[in-house]
CSV table of C-alpha atoms and ligand atoms in Angstrom, one decimal:
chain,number,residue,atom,x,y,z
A,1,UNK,CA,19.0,-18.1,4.9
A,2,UNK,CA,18.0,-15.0,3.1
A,3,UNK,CA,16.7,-11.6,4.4
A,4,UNK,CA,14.3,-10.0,2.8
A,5,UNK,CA,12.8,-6.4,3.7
A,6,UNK,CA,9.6,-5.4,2.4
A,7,UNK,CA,8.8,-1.7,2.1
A,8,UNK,CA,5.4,-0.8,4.2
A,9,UNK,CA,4.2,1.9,2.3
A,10,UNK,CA,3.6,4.4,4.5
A,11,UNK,CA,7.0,6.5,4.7
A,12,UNK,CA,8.1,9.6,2.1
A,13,UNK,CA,10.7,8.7,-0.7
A,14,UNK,CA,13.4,10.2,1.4
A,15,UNK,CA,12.4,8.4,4.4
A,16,UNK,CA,12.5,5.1,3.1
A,17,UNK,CA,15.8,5.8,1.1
A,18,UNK,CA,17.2,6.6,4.7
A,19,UNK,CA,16.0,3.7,6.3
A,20,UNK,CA,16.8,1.4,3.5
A,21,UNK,CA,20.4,2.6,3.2
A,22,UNK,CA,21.1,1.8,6.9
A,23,UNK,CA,20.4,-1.5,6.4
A,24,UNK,CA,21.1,-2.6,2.5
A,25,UNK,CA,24.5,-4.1,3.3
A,26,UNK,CA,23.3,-6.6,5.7
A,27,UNK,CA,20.3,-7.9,3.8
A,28,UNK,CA,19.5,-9.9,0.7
A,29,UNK,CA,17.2,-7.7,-1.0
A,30,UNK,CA,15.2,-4.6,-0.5
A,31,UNK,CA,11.7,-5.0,-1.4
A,32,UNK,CA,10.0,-1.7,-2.9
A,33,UNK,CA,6.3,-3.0,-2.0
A,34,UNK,CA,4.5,0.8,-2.6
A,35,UNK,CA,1.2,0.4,-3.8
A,36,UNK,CA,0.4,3.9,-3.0
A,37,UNK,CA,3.1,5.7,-4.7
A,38,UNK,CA,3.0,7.0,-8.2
A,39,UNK,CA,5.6,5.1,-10.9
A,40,UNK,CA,7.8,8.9,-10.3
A,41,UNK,CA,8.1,8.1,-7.1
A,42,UNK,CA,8.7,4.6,-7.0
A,43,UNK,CA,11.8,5.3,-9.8
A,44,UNK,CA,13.2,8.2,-7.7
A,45,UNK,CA,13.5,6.0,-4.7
A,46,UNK,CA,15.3,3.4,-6.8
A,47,UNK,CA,17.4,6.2,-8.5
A,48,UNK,CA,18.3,7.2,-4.7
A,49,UNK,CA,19.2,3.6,-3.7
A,50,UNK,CA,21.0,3.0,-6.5
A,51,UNK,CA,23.1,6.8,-6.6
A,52,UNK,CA,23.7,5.5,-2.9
A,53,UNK,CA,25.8,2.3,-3.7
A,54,UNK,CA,23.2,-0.2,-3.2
A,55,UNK,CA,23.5,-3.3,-5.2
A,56,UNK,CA,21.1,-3.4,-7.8
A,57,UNK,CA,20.6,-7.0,-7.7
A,58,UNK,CA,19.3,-6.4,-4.2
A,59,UNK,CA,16.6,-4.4,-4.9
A,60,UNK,CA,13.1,-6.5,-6.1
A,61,UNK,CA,10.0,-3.8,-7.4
A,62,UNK,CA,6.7,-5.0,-6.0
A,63,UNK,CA,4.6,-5.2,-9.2
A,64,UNK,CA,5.7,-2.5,-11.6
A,65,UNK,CA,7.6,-4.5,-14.5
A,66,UNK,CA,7.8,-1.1,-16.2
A,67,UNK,CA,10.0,0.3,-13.4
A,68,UNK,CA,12.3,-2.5,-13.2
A,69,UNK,CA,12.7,-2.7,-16.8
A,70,UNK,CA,13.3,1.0,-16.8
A,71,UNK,CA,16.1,1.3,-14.2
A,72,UNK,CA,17.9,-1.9,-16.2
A,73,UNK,CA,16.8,-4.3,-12.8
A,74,UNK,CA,17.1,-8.2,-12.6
A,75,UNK,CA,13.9,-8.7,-9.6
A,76,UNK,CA,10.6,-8.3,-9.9
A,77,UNK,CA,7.6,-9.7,-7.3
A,78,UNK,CA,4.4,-10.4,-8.3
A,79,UNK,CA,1.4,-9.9,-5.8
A,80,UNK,CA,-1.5,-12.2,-6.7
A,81,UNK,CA,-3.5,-9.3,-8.5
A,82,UNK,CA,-0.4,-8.6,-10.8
A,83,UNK,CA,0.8,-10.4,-14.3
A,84,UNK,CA,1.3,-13.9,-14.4
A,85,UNK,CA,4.6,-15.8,-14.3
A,86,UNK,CA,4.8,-17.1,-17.7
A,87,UNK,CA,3.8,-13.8,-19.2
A,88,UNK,CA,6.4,-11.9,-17.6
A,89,UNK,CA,9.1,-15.0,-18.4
A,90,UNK,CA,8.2,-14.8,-22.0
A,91,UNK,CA,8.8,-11.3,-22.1
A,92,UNK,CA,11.6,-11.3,-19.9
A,93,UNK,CA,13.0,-14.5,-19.6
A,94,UNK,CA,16.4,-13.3,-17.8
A,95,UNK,CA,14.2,-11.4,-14.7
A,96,UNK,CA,14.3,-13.4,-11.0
A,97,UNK,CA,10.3,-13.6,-10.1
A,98,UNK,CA,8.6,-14.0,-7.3
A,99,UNK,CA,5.1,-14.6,-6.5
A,100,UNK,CA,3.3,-14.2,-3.5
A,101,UNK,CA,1.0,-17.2,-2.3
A,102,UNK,CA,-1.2,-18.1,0.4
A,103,UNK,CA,-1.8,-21.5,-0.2
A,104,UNK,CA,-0.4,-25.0,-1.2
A,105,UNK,CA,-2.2,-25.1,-4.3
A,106,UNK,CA,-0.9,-21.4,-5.4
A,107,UNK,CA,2.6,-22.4,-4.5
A,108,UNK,CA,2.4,-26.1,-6.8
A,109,UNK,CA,1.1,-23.7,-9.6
A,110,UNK,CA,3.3,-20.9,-8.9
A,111,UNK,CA,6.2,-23.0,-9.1
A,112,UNK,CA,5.0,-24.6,-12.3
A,113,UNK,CA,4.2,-21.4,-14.1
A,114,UNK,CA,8.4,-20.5,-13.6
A,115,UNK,CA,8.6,-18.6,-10.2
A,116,UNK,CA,12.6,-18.1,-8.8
A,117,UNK,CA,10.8,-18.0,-5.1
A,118,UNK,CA,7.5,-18.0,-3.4
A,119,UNK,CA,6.5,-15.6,-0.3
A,120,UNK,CA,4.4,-17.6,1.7
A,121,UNK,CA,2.3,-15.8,4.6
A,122,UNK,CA,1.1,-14.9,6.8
A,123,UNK,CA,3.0,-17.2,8.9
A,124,UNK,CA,1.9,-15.2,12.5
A,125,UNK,CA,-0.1,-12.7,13.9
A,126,UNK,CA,0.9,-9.2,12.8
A,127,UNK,CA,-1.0,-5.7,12.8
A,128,UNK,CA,0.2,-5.6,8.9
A,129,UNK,CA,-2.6,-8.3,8.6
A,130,UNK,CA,-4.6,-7.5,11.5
A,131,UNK,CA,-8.2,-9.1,11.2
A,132,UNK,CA,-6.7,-11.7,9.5
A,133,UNK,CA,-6.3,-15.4,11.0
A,134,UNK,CA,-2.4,-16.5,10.8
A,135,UNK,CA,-1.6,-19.5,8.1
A,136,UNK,CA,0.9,-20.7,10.6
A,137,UNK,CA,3.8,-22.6,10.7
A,138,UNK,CA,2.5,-26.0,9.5
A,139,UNK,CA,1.2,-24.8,6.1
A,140,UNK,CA,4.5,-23.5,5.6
A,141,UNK,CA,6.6,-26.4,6.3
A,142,UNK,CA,4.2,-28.4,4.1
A,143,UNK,CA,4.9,-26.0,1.5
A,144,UNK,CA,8.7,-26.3,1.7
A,145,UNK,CA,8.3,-30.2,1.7
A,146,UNK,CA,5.9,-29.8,-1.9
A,147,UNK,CA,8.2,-26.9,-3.7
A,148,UNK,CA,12.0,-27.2,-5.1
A,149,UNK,CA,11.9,-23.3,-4.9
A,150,UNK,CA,13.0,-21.7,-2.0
A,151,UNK,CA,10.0,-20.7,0.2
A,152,UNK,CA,10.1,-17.3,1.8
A,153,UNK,CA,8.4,-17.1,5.0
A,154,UNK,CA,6.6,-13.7,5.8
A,155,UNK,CA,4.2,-12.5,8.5
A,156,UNK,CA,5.2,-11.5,12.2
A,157,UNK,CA,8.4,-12.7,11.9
A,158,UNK,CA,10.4,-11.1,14.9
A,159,UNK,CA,12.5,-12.1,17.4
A,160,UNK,CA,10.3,-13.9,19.3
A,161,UNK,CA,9.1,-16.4,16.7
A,162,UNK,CA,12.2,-17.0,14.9
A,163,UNK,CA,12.4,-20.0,16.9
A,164,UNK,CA,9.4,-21.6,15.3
A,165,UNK,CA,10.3,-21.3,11.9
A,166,UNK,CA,14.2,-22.2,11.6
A,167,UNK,CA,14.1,-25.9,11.8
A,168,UNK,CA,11.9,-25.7,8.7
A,169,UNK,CA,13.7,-26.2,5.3
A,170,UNK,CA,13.0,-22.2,4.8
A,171,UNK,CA,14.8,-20.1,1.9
A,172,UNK,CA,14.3,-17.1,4.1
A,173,UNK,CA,12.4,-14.2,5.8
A,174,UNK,CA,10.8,-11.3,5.1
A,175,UNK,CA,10.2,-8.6,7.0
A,176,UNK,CA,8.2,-5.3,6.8
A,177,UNK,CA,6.9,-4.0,10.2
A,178,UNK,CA,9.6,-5.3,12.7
A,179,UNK,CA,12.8,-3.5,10.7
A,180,UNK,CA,11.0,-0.9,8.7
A,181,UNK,CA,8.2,0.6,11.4
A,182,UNK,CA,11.5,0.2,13.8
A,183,UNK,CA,13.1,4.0,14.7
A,184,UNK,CA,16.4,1.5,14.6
A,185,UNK,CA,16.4,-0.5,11.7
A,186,UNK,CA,19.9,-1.9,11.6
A,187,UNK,CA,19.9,-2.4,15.0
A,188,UNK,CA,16.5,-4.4,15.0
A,189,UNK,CA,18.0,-6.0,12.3
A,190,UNK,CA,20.9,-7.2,14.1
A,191,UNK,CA,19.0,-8.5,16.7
A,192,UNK,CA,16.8,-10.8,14.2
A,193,UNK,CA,20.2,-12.1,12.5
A,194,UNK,CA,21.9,-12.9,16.0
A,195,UNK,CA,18.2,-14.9,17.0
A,196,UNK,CA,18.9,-16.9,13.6
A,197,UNK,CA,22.5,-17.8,14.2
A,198,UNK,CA,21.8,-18.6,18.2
A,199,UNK,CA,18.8,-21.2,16.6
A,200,UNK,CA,21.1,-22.2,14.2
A,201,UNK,CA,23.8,-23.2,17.2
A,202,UNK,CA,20.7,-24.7,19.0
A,203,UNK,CA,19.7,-27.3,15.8
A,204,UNK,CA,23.5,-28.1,15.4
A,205,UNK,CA,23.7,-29.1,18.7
A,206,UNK,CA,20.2,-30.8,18.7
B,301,3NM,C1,3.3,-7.7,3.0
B,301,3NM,C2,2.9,-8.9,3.5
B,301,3NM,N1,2.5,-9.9,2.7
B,301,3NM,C3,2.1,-11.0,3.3
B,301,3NM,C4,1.6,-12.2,2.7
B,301,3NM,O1,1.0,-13.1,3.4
B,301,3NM,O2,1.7,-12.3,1.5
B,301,3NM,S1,2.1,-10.8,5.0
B,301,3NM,C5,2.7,-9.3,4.8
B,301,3NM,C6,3.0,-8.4,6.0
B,301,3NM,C7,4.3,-8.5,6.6
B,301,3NM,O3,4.2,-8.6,7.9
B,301,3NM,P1,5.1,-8.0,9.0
B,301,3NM,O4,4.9,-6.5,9.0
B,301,3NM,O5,4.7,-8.6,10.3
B,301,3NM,O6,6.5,-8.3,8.6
């Protein structure tokens, strides 16, 4: 099951490059989701993950093709308002791309236009969303059944609700408020990936 972490976009350069580096060896890939930061800083924080040791195939840009084409990445993720699939696979035919959806129809079509992976959300309540009514757990295990890609779930995932969504053919999770809002990270982080192997030992011994 991957772990995904998406970047909230509230913090300084620095202090997301400190958070993200206490955690980047124990996830799948580091999200740079900043829709409020200028293409400068969105490069410098990749320049400081990357002078820092983390894996370059980790890190996905939220968006800005330019910037991962610049810093010679491999994952880009495109929000609904950004270019679409087959554009960016013409172009760049050797990127991984992923597509945020919020329905079955967008994920059919998503996966049709060349998506790698969908994000699929919100699955529960969160305050990222607040205001906005949950898709829940049955869309996204209708998803997974209609999609060969692997489905990323997103959207109050913590702790608590991990139970609800592991017996679902899932690629993964993604996170933003629960590690990244957290004054702990890789300790909140820990806690989600022991949650997933204890419901792991629960379906095994179903
Ligand atoms: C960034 C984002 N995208 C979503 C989508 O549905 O596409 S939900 C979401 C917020 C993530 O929530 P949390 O902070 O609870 O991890």
């Amino acid at each position: 099951m991957e772990i995904h972490i998406i970047s909230n976009g509230v913090m300084t350069v620095e202090e997301l490059t400190r958070k993200m580096l206490t955690i980047h060896e124990n996830v799948d890939y580091l999200h740079i989701r900043e829709k409020t930061k200028t293409v400068a800083e969105i490069n410098e924080l990749v320049s400081n993950l990357l002078h820092h040791g983390v894996d370059r195939n980790k890190i996905v840009i939220n968006d800005r093709l330019d910037v991962v084409l610049l810093q010679n990445l491999i994952n880009l993720h495109l929000p609904g308002h950004s270019f679409p699939i087959e554009t960016v696979k013409k172009y760049a035919p050797s990127l991984r791309v992923g597509k945020s959806v919020h329905s079955l129809n967008e994920a059919i079509e998503s996966e049709e236009a060349g998506a790698d992976y969908l994000l699929f959300g919100h699955i529960f309540s969160t305050d990222s969303k607040a205001n906005l009514p949950p898709r829940g757990v049955k869309q996204l295990e209708e998803i997974c059944k209609s999609v060969k890609i692997p489905v990323i779930a997103i959207g109050g995932i913590v702790p608590e609700t991990i139970k609800h969504i592991t017996n679902i053919n899932i690629g993964g999770i993604a996170m933003m408020s629960h590690i990244l809002a957290s004054e702990q990270p890789a300790e909140a982080l820990r806690t989600i990936k022991e949650r997933l192997v204890e419901e792991e030992q629960d379906g095994e011994s179903l």
